[in-house]
Short mmCIF file of C-alpha atoms and ligand atoms in Angstrom, two decimals:
data_model
loop_
_atom_site.label_atom_id
_atom_site.label_comp_id
_atom_site.label_asym_id
_atom_site.label_seq_id
_atom_site.Cartn_x
_atom_site.Cartn_y
_atom_site.Cartn_z
CA MET Y 178 120.26 37.44 121.56
CA THR Y 179 117.23 35.25 122.82
CA GLU Y 180 118.65 32.22 120.89
CA HIS Y 181 116.85 29.80 122.82
CA ALA Y 182 113.52 31.42 121.52
CA TYR Y 183 111.59 28.31 121.33
CA GLU Y 184 113.84 26.06 123.25
CA PHE Y 185 113.07 25.77 126.99
CA THR Y 186 114.55 23.24 130.01
CA HIS Y 187 111.93 24.59 132.64
CA ALA Y 188 107.81 25.35 133.23
CA ILE Y 189 106.29 26.95 135.67
CA THR Y 190 102.52 26.00 136.44
CA ARG Y 191 100.00 26.46 138.69
CA LEU Y 192 96.99 24.33 139.50
CA PRO Y 193 93.38 25.98 139.03
CA ALA Y 194 91.64 27.03 142.03
CA SER Y 195 88.03 26.35 143.03
CA SER Y 196 87.50 29.95 142.64
CA ILE Y 197 88.30 30.09 138.97
CA VAL Y 198 84.33 31.09 138.46
CA HIS Y 199 85.16 34.20 139.26
CA GLY Y 200 87.53 34.83 137.09
CA LEU Y 201 87.89 37.48 134.83
CA ARG Y 202 86.58 37.50 131.33
CA ALA Y 203 86.00 40.02 128.85
CA GLU Y 204 82.10 38.06 127.48
CA ASP Y 205 80.37 35.98 130.27
CA VAL Y 206 79.50 32.74 128.54
CA GLY Y 207 79.10 30.85 131.52
CA ASN Y 208 81.63 29.23 134.43
CA PRO Y 209 84.48 27.23 134.03
CA ASP Y 210 83.86 23.64 135.33
CA HIS Y 211 86.84 23.01 137.80
CA ALA Y 212 86.95 19.56 137.37
CA GLN Y 213 87.40 19.63 134.00
CA MET Y 214 89.93 22.43 134.48
CA LEU Y 215 92.29 20.41 136.08
CA GLN Y 216 92.21 17.23 134.45
CA ASP Y 217 93.11 19.59 130.78
CA HIS Y 218 95.49 21.09 133.33
CA ALA Y 219 97.19 18.24 134.14
CA HIS Y 220 97.53 16.92 130.01
CA TYR Y 221 98.84 20.08 129.61
CA VAL Y 222 101.69 19.31 132.23
CA SER Y 223 102.31 16.04 130.94
CA THR Y 224 102.47 17.36 127.42
CA LEU Y 225 105.10 20.10 128.53
CA HIS Y 226 107.09 16.95 130.31
CA GLU Y 227 106.83 14.96 127.24
CA ALA Y 228 108.16 18.31 125.44
CA GLY Y 229 111.32 17.50 127.63
CA ALA Y 230 110.18 20.27 130.58
CA VAL Y 231 110.57 19.75 134.31
CA VAL Y 232 108.10 21.34 135.49
CA THR Y 233 106.98 23.16 138.87
CA GLU Y 234 103.56 22.72 139.88
CA LEU Y 235 102.65 25.43 142.11
CA PRO Y 236 99.86 24.88 144.44
CA ALA Y 237 96.27 26.37 143.76
CA LEU Y 238 95.71 30.03 144.89
CA GLU Y 239 91.87 30.52 146.40
CA ALA Y 240 92.38 34.28 147.17
CA TYR Y 241 93.41 34.78 143.15
CA PRO Y 242 91.20 33.17 140.86
CA ASP Y 243 93.20 34.19 137.62
CA ALA Y 244 95.91 32.77 139.23
CA VAL Y 245 96.42 29.36 136.82
CA PHE Y 246 97.13 31.93 134.08
CA VAL Y 247 101.10 32.41 135.55
CA GLU Y 248 102.59 33.58 132.63
CA ASP Y 249 101.08 37.12 132.99
CA VAL Y 250 103.08 37.58 136.15
CA ALA Y 251 106.68 37.25 134.46
CA LEU Y 252 108.71 37.49 132.56
CA CYS Y 253 111.50 34.91 132.20
CA LEU Y 254 115.00 35.45 129.97
CA PRO Y 255 118.37 34.36 130.14
CA GLY Y 256 119.50 35.07 133.31
CA VAL Y 257 117.26 37.59 134.69
CA ALA Y 258 113.43 37.17 135.50
CA ILE Y 259 111.26 40.34 135.95
CA LEU Y 260 107.93 40.20 137.93
CA MET Y 261 105.32 42.31 135.97
CA ARG Y 262 102.61 44.70 137.23
CA PRO Y 263 99.21 43.41 135.66
CA GLY Y 264 97.16 46.25 134.90
CA ALA Y 265 93.78 43.80 136.04
CA ALA Y 266 94.04 45.47 140.10
CA SER Y 267 92.27 42.08 140.97
CA ARG Y 268 95.75 39.92 139.65
CA ARG Y 269 98.27 42.12 141.37
CA GLY Y 270 98.63 39.96 144.42
CA GLU Y 271 99.76 37.06 141.85
CA VAL Y 272 103.34 38.92 141.32
CA GLY Y 273 103.81 38.37 145.11
CA GLU Y 274 103.52 34.41 145.10
CA MET Y 275 105.10 34.12 142.04
CA GLU Y 276 108.44 35.94 143.53
CA SER Y 277 109.75 33.22 145.70
CA THR Y 278 109.53 30.78 143.33
CA LEU Y 279 111.74 32.48 140.57
CA ARG Y 280 114.28 33.54 143.29
CA GLU Y 281 115.17 29.52 143.63
CA VAL Y 282 115.79 29.47 140.03
CA TYR Y 283 117.35 33.13 139.01
CA ASP Y 284 120.13 35.08 140.83
CA GLU Y 285 118.55 38.24 139.26
CA VAL Y 286 115.16 38.83 139.92
CA LEU Y 287 113.88 42.34 138.88
CA SER Y 288 110.72 43.72 139.36
CA ILE Y 289 108.25 46.40 136.85
CA ASP Y 290 107.55 49.01 139.71
CA GLY Y 291 104.93 51.78 138.06
CA PRO Y 292 103.19 53.90 137.52
CA GLY Y 293 102.72 51.85 134.78
CA PHE Y 294 101.22 48.40 133.81
CA ILE Y 295 102.59 45.32 131.94
CA GLU Y 296 101.12 41.64 131.97
CA GLY Y 297 103.41 38.84 130.30
CA GLY Y 298 100.50 37.42 127.81
CA ASP Y 299 101.13 40.97 126.06
CA ILE Y 300 105.51 40.04 125.80
CA LEU Y 301 107.03 37.83 122.67
CA ILE Y 302 109.72 36.79 122.82
CA THR Y 303 111.27 35.83 119.38
CA ALA Y 304 115.02 35.39 118.47
CA LYS Y 305 115.08 39.20 117.21
CA GLU Y 306 113.84 40.96 119.95
CA ILE Y 307 111.27 41.55 122.09
CA LEU Y 308 107.84 42.68 121.17
CA VAL Y 309 105.38 44.19 123.80
CA GLY Y 310 101.82 44.75 122.96
CA ARG Y 311 99.76 47.73 124.50
CA SER Y 312 96.22 46.39 125.19
CA GLU Y 313 93.84 47.16 128.17
CA ARG Y 314 96.11 45.85 130.58
CA THR Y 315 99.86 46.87 128.74
CA ASP Y 316 100.70 50.83 129.15
CA ALA Y 317 103.20 53.09 127.43
CA ALA Y 318 104.98 53.60 130.75
CA GLY Y 319 104.97 49.64 131.52
CA VAL Y 320 106.26 49.43 128.00
CA ALA Y 321 108.56 51.44 128.86
CA GLU Y 322 109.94 50.52 131.73
CA LEU Y 323 110.38 46.90 130.34
CA ALA Y 324 112.49 48.94 127.24
CA ALA Y 325 114.67 50.45 130.17
CA ILE Y 326 115.40 47.21 132.02
CA VAL Y 327 115.76 44.92 128.67
CA SER Y 328 118.12 47.44 126.61
CA ASP Y 329 120.61 47.47 129.09
CA ARG Y 330 121.35 43.70 128.68
CA GLY Y 331 121.58 43.74 124.80
CA TYR Y 332 117.73 43.49 124.43
CA ARG Y 333 116.16 45.02 121.10
CA LEU Y 334 112.32 45.84 122.36
CA ARG Y 335 109.80 46.70 120.10
CA GLU Y 336 106.12 48.30 121.33
CA VAL Y 337 103.48 46.91 119.28
CA MET Y 338 99.58 47.08 119.55
CA THR Y 339 97.27 44.79 120.39
CA PRO Y 340 94.13 44.68 118.41
CA GLU Y 341 91.13 46.01 119.85
CA GLY Y 342 88.98 44.23 122.06
CA VAL Y 343 91.29 41.83 122.17
CA LEU Y 344 92.82 40.35 125.85
CA HIS Y 345 96.57 40.15 125.35
CA PHE Y 346 98.74 40.42 122.51
CA LYS Y 347 99.41 37.06 122.70
CA THR Y 348 96.10 35.88 122.73
CA ASP Y 349 96.58 36.48 118.80
CA CYS Y 350 100.02 35.25 118.11
CA SER Y 351 102.76 32.60 119.09
CA LEU Y 352 105.81 32.13 118.09
CA LEU Y 353 106.71 28.78 115.90
CA ASP Y 354 110.27 29.14 115.07
CA ALA Y 355 113.28 31.23 114.87
CA GLU Y 356 112.12 33.31 111.62
CA THR Y 357 107.85 31.87 112.25
CA ILE Y 358 104.58 33.67 113.68
CA LEU Y 359 101.36 31.73 113.94
CA SER Y 360 98.76 34.85 113.86
CA THR Y 361 95.28 35.88 113.36
CA LYS Y 362 94.57 37.41 109.95
CA ARG Y 363 93.53 40.89 111.79
CA LEU Y 364 97.36 41.08 114.00
CA ALA Y 365 99.07 40.30 111.21
CA ALA Y 366 97.31 42.97 109.36
CA SER Y 367 98.84 45.52 111.77
CA GLY Y 368 102.21 44.94 109.68
CA CYS Y 369 104.06 43.78 113.06
CA PHE Y 370 105.43 40.54 111.89
CA GLU Y 371 107.19 42.06 108.29
CA ASN Y 372 110.11 40.68 109.26
CA TYR Y 373 108.60 37.58 109.93
CA ARG Y 374 107.66 34.16 108.10
CA VAL Y 375 103.65 34.50 108.91
CA ILE Y 376 101.40 31.22 108.74
CA HIS Y 377 97.67 32.31 109.39
CA THR Y 378 95.30 30.98 111.63
CA CYS Y 379 92.26 29.49 109.67
CA ASP Y 380 89.20 31.85 109.55
CA GLY Y 381 87.14 31.02 112.18
CA GLU Y 382 89.85 29.22 114.06
CA GLU Y 383 91.73 32.63 115.64
CA ALA Y 384 91.64 31.20 119.11
CA ALA Y 385 94.67 28.75 117.52
CA ALA Y 386 96.57 31.76 117.64
CA ASN Y 387 97.53 31.32 121.11
CA SER Y 388 99.64 28.32 121.48
CA ILE Y 389 103.17 27.21 122.66
CA ARG Y 390 106.09 26.08 120.80
CA PHE Y 391 108.37 24.22 123.63
CA ASN Y 392 111.45 22.35 121.95
CA HIS Y 393 110.18 19.81 119.14
CA LEU Y 394 106.39 20.64 119.90
CA LEU Y 395 103.65 22.62 119.61
CA LEU Y 396 100.60 22.68 121.99
CA MET Y 397 97.57 24.16 120.49
CA PRO Y 398 94.38 24.11 121.65
CA ALA Y 399 91.80 22.11 120.48
CA GLY Y 400 88.73 21.94 118.00
CA PHE Y 401 90.72 24.54 115.37
CA PRO Y 402 91.39 21.41 112.47
CA ALA Y 403 91.76 23.50 109.48
CA THR Y 404 94.89 25.78 111.41
CA ARG Y 405 96.06 22.22 113.32
CA GLU Y 406 96.40 20.37 109.64
CA ARG Y 407 97.86 23.68 108.13
CA LEU Y 408 100.68 23.20 110.79
CA GLN Y 409 101.54 20.01 110.62
CA ALA Y 410 101.80 20.54 106.80
CA GLU Y 411 104.02 22.77 106.94
CA GLY Y 412 106.35 19.93 109.49
CA TYR Y 413 105.08 20.87 113.04
CA GLU Y 414 104.62 18.75 115.39
CA VAL Y 415 101.00 18.98 117.65
CA ARG Y 416 99.84 17.83 120.26
CA GLU Y 417 95.85 18.98 121.41
CA ILE Y 418 95.10 20.14 124.50
CA ASN Y 419 91.55 20.61 125.62
CA ASN Y 420 90.55 24.42 126.54
CA SER Y 421 87.17 24.66 126.47
CA GLU Y 422 87.28 26.30 130.05
CA CYS Y 423 90.09 28.93 130.12
CA ALA Y 424 88.53 29.69 127.03
CA LYS Y 425 85.20 30.71 129.12
CA LEU Y 426 87.60 33.52 130.82
CA ASP Y 427 89.88 34.17 127.75
CA GLY Y 428 92.89 32.01 128.65
CA GLY Y 429 94.78 29.94 126.03
CA MET Y 430 98.31 27.38 125.78
CA SER Y 431 100.51 30.48 126.43
CA CYS Y 432 99.16 31.88 129.38
CA LEU Y 433 99.29 28.36 131.44
CA SER Y 434 103.16 28.50 131.98
CA LEU Y 435 106.23 30.04 132.55
CA ARG Y 436 108.71 28.42 130.20
CA PHE Y 437 112.64 29.31 131.09
CA GLN Y 438 116.08 27.74 129.93
CA ALA Y 439 117.92 26.44 133.28
CA GLU Y 440 121.32 28.48 133.04
C1 LIG Z 1337 92.88 37.78 133.07
O1 LIG Z 1337 91.59 38.08 132.26
O2 LIG Z 1337 93.58 38.30 132.97
C2 LIG Z 1337 92.42 36.18 132.91
N1 LIG Z 1337 90.76 35.45 132.59
C3 LIG Z 1337 93.06 35.29 131.33
C4 LIG Z 1337 94.61 35.72 131.40
C5 LIG Z 1337 94.67 35.05 130.18
N2 LIG Z 1337 96.02 35.39 130.17
C6 LIG Z 1337 97.38 35.49 128.94
O3 LIG Z 1337 96.27 35.47 127.84
N3 LIG Z 1337 98.22 35.20 129.03
#
C-alpha cells in the first residue's frame, strides 16, 4: 500500500515566526531563541535538499506561534492530501493557511470536518499500514473520520495509544525502513509494533525517537550519541540537526515538514 513510506520527492516547511516564544509547551523550560531556531531550520531544510527533496518553504505566520510545526495540519498520501483538525484550539487556523499550498500539488484535498480532532504528529505511515495514536490532541472520533477516508482508498488504519504524558505518537517513534521502527521503550512496551523490527532509543535519549527517514538519510535531533551510534551501527546514514529550541516546545524532526512523493 504505502510502498513509498520513506521515499519522497518533496517537502513543505514553514519558517518559524518571532511569535514562536508564545508556542505551546507541556512544561515551561524557557522560551526558544528565534535566531537559533532560524539557523536550525535552515540546516533542516538544507539537509532535506541533501536527501533529494524539492522543498517549498512557506513564510512565517506571526498569528500562529506553532505554525512552524507543519506536520500537524495535514496528512500527505499518494494522490490525496487530508487536512487535519488539530486538537489544540490555538492551532486550528493553521490548517486554512496550508490548504492552498496543498491544492497546488494535489488534485484531491480532503478534510477532517469534525466533531473529532486529529493532528498529523499522531500518524505514522509505514509500508503496511497507517498507525494513529490517540492522544491529548487526537480523539476516537478524529481517528474514525480519517479511517473512513483512507479505508475507501485501500489503506489499513490501526488505532493505538500514545503513552500518557507524551504529546504525539511520533514524539516517541519514527519509521526507519519498510519493516523497522525507532521507538522509545515506553511506547514499544505497549505492543503496538509487534509486527515490526524495533530499534529502541537508548535510556535517557527518548527525544531521539522523533527523527525522520527521508530517502537515504536519517535526520536526527543532535545530542543523543548513544542512539546515533546504535543507528549508524545498523547502517543508517545519519545527519544530526540541533533541535534545542524546538524541543522547548515539544517539537522534533518530524513536526517540521510535510513529506510526499509527487505523482
Ligand atoms: C504543539 O504543542 O502543538 C507544538 N508546540 C509542538 C508540535 C510538535 N509537533 C509534532 O510533534 N508533530
